[in-house]
Short mmCIF file of C-alpha atoms in Angstrom, two decimals:
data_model
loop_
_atom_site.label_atom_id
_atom_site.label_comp_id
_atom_site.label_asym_id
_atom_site.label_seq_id
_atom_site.Cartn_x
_atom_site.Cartn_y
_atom_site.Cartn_z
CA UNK A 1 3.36 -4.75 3.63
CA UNK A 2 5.28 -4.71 0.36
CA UNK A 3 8.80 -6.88 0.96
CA UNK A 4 11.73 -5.10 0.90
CA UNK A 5 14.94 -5.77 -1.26
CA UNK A 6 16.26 -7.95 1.38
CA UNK A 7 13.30 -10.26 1.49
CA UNK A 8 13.28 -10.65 -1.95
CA UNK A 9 16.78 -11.17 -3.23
CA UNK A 10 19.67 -12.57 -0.34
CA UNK A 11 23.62 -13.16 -0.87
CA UNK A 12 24.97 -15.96 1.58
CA UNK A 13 28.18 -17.63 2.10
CA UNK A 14 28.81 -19.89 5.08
CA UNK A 15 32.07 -19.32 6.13
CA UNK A 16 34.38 -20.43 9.45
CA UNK A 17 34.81 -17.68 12.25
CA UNK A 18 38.22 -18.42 11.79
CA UNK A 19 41.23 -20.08 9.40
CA UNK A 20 44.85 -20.57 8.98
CA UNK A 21 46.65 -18.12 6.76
CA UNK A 22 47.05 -20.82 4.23
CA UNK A 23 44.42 -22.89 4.30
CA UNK A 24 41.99 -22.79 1.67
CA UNK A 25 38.31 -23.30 2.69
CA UNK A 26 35.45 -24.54 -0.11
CA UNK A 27 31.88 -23.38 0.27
CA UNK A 28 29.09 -22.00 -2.03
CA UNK A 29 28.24 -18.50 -2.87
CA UNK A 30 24.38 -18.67 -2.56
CA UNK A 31 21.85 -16.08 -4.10
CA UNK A 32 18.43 -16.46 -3.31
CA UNK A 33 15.65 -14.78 -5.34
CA UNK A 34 12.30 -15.00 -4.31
CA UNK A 35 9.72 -16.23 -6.06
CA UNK A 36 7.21 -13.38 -7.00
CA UNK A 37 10.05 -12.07 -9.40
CA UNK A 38 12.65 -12.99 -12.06
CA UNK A 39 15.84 -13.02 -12.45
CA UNK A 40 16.42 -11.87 -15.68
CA UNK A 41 20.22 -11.57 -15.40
CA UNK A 42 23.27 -10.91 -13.53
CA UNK A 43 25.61 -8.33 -15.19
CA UNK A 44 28.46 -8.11 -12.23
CA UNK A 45 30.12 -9.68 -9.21
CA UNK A 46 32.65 -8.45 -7.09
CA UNK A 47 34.31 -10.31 -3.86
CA UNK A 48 35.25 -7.55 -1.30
CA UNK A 49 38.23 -9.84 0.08
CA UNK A 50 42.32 -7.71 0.25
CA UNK A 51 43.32 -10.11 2.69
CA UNK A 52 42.46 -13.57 0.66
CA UNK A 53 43.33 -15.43 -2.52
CA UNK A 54 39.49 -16.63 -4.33
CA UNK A 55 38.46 -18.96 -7.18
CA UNK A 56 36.78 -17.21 -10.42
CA UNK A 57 33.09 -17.48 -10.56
CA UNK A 58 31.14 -18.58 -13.77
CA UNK A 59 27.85 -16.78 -13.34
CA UNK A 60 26.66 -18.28 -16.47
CA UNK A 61 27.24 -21.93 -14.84
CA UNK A 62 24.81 -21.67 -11.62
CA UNK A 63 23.50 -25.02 -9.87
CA UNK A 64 20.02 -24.14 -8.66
CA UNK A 65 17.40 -25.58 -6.02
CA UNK A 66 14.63 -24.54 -4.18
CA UNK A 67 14.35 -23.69 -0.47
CA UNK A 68 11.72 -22.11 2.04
CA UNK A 69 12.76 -19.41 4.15
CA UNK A 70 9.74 -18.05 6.70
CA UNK A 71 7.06 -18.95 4.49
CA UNK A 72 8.77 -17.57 1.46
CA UNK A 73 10.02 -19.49 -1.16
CA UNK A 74 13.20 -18.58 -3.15
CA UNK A 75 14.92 -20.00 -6.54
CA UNK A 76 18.85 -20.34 -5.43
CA UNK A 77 21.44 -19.98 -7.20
CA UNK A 78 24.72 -21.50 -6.22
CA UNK A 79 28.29 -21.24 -7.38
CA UNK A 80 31.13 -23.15 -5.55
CA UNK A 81 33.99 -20.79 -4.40
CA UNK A 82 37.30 -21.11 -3.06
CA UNK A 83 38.24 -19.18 -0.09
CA UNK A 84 41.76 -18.92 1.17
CA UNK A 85 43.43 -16.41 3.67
CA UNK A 86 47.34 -14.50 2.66
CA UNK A 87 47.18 -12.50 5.78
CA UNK A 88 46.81 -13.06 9.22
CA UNK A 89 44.58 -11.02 11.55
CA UNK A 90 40.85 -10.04 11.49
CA UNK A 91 40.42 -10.21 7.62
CA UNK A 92 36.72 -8.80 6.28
CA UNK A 93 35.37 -10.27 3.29
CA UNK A 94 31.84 -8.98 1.82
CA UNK A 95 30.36 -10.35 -1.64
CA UNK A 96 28.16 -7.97 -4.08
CA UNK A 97 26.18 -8.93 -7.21
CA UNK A 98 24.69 -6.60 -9.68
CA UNK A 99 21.40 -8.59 -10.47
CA UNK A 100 18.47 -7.48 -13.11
CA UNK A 101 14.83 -8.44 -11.71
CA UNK A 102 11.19 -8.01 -13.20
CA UNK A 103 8.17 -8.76 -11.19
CA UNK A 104 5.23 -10.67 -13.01
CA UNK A 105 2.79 -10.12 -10.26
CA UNK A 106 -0.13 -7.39 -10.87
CA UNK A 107 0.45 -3.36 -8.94
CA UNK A 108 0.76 -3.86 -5.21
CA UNK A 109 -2.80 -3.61 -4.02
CA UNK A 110 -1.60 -1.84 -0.81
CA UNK A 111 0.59 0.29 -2.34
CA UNK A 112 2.93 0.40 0.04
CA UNK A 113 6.52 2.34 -0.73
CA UNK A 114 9.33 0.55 -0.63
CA UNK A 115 12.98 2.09 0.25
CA UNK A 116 13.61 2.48 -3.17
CA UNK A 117 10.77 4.55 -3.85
CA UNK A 118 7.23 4.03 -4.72
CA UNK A 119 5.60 0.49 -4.71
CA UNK A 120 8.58 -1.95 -4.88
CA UNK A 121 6.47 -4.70 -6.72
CA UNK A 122 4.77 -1.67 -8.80
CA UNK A 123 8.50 -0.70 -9.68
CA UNK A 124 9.25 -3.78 -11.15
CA UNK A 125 6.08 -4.98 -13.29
CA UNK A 126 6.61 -5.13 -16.92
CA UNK A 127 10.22 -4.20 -16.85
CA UNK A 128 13.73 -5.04 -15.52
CA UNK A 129 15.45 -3.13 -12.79
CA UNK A 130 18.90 -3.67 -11.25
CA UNK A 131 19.87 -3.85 -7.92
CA UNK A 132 22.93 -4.46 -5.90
CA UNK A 133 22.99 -7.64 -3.36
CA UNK A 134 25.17 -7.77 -0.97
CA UNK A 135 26.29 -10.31 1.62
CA UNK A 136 26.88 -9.93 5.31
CA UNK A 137 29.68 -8.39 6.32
CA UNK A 138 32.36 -11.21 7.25
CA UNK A 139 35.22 -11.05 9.63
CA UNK A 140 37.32 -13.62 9.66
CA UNK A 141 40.50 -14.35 12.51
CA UNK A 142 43.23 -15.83 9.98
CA UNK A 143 45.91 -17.19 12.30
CA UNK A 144 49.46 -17.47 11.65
CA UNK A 145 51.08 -21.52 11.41
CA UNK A 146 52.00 -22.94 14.21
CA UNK A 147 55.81 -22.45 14.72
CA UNK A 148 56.14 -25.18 17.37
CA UNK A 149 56.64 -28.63 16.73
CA UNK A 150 56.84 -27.64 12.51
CA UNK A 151 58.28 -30.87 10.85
CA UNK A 152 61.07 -29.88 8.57
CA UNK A 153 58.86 -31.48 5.69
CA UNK A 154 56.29 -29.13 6.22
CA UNK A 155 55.86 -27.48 2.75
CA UNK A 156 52.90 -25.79 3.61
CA UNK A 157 50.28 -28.34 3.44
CA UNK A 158 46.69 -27.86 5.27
CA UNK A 159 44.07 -30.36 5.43
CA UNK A 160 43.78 -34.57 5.96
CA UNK A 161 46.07 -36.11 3.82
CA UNK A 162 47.19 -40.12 3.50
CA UNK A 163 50.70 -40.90 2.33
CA UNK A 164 51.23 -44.09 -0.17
CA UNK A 165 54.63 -44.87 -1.57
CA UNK A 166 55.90 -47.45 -3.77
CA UNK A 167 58.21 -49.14 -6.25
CA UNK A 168 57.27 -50.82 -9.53
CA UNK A 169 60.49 -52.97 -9.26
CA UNK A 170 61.77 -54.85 -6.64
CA UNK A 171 65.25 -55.83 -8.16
CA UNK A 172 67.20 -54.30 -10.75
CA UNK A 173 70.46 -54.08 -12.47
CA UNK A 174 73.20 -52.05 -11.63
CA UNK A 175 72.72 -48.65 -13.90
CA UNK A 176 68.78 -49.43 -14.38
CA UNK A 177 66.19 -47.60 -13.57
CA UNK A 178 63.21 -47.93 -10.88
CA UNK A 179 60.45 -46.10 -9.92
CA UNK A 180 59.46 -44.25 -6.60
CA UNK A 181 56.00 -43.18 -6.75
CA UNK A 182 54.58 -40.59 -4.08
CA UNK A 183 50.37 -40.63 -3.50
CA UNK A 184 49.14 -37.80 -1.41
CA UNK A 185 45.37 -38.21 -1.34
CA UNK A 186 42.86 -36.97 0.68
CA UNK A 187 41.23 -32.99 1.27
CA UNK A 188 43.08 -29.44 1.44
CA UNK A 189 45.58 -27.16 -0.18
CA UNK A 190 47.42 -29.31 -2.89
CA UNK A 191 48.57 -26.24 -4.66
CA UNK A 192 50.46 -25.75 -1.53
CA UNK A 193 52.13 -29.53 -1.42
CA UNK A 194 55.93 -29.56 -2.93
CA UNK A 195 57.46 -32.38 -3.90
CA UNK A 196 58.94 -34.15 -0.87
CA UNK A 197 62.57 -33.93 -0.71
CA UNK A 198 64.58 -36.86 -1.52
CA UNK A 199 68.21 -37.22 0.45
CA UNK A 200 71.02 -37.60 -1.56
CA UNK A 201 72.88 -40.91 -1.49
CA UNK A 202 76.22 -42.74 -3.05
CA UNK A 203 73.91 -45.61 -3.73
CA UNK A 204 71.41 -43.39 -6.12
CA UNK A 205 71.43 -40.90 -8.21
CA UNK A 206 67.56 -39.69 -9.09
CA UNK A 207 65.41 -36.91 -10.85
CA UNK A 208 63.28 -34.23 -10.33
CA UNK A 209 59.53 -35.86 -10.40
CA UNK A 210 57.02 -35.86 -12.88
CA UNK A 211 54.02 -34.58 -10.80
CA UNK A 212 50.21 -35.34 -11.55
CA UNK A 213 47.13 -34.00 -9.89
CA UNK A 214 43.59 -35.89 -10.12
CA UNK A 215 40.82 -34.16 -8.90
CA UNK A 216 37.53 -34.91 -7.39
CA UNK A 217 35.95 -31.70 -7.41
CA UNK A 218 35.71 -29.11 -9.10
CA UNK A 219 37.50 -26.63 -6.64
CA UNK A 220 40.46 -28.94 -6.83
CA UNK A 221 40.11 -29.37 -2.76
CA UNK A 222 39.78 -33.29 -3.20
CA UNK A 223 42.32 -36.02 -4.61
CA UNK A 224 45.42 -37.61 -5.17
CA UNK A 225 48.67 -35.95 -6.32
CA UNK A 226 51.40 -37.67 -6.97
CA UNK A 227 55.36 -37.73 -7.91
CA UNK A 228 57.08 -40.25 -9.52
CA UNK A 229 60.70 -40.18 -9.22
CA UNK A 230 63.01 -41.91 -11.36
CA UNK A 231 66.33 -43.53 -9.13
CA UNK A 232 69.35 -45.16 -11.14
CA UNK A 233 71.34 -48.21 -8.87
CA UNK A 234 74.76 -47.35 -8.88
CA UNK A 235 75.91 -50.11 -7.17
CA UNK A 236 74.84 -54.07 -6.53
CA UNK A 237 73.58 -55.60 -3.50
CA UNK A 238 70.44 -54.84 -1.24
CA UNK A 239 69.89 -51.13 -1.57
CA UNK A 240 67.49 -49.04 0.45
CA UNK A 241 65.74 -46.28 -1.13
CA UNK A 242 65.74 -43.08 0.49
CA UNK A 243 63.02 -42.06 3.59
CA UNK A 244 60.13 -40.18 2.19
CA UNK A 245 58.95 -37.43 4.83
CA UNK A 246 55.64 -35.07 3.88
CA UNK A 247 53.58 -33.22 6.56
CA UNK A 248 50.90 -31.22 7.04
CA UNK A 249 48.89 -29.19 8.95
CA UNK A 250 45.29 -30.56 10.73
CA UNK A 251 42.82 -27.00 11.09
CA UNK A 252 40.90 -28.82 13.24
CA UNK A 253 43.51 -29.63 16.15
CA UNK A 254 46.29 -27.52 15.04
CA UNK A 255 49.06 -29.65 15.12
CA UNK A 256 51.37 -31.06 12.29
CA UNK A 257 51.00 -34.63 11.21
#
């Protein structure tokens, strides 16, 4: 038999049967395209998605690979995308490309129609034709934050994260000033990490921090971001520097750290 349109060109995403409103989820947007044709372009995208917040797709910067799926074997196209849920509830999300194909093969010996009429590989020799892909239809449970047990610190982060702080001075003059620097590495949500609060004290008077983000991907799921703060002494003697407190939110157990 002649394949059909969805043995010849897929849409995937693997995506979690559920999230945290929040909590921003990385994965790839896959397109598979079977080997008997080519892909001779993609002229649209659109993410069916109200209920989330998703990274921008360059569909002219595709990573691509090669897998085997029931005997078949597809070019795939990949394209890393950022997923995050702004309402709770059962939240649908569906992707859809507009794709341009052309088969190189030779008419379908068996002539067999296709549903879009005629002999799909006949269709499609010497000549492009475009055709919508679609993914599954996704439903996603998007749970609202825990309200028990939230720290006070809790700015909204979700994910692992370490906490580092230090000094760059350990004694100073009265009137000089030293550094507190805040590291928050690790993987989740760092759009969603505020600066940590800093008490107010008759020993001190600070700054807002500078802030800096270093990435290790390109979906800005992975690094460090950090906050320096600047603190004046305004007094001598042996000073403590205020308590730094930052929390967040582990998907996988639920529970504040």
């Amino acid at each position: 038999a002649a394949p059909t349109q969805d043995e010849i060109l897929l849409l995937k995403a693997d995506l979690p049967e559920s999230m945290f409103i929040g909590q921003s989820y990385s994965t790839t947007l896959d397109l598979f395209v079977e080997s008997s044709i080519s892909l001779t372009g993609i002229s649209g995208y659109e993410g069916q998605a109200d209920g989330y917040a998703m990274s921008e797709l360059d569909l002219n910067a595709p990573t691509e690979s090669i897998q085997i799926i029931d005997s078949r074997r597809y070019r795939v196209l990949s394209w890393p995308i950022n997923v995050t849920p702004i309402r709770t509830g059962q939240q649908p999300l569906e992707f859809n490309f507009t794709v341009s194909v052309r088969s190189p093969q030779s008419r379908d010996p068996f002539n067999i129609r296709s549903p879009f009429g005629g002999s799909l590989l006949d269709n499609l020799v010497g000549r492009s034709e475009l055709f919508d892909v679609s993914s599954e239809s996704l439903s996603i449970e998007v749970k609202a934050l825990p309200e028990i047990g939230q720290p006070d610190s809790f700015s909204g982060a979700i994910g692992d994260f370490n906490l580092q702080v230090y000094s760059d001075l350990q004694s100073i003059k009265v009137d000089e000033p030293i550094m507190l620097s805040v590291e928050i590495s690790g993987r989740g949500n760092f759009d969603r990490i505020q600066e940590p609060p800093i008490e107010k004290t008759s020993e001190w008077r600070s700054y807002s921090p500078e802030v800096s983000f270093q990435s290790k991907n390109e979906l800005s799921l992975e690094g460090t971001k950090r906050f320096d703060y600047v603190f004046i002494a305004r007094e001598s003697g042996q000073l403590q520097l205020p308590k730094i407190a930052f929390s967040y939110l582990d998907p996988q157990t639920g529970e504040y750290t």
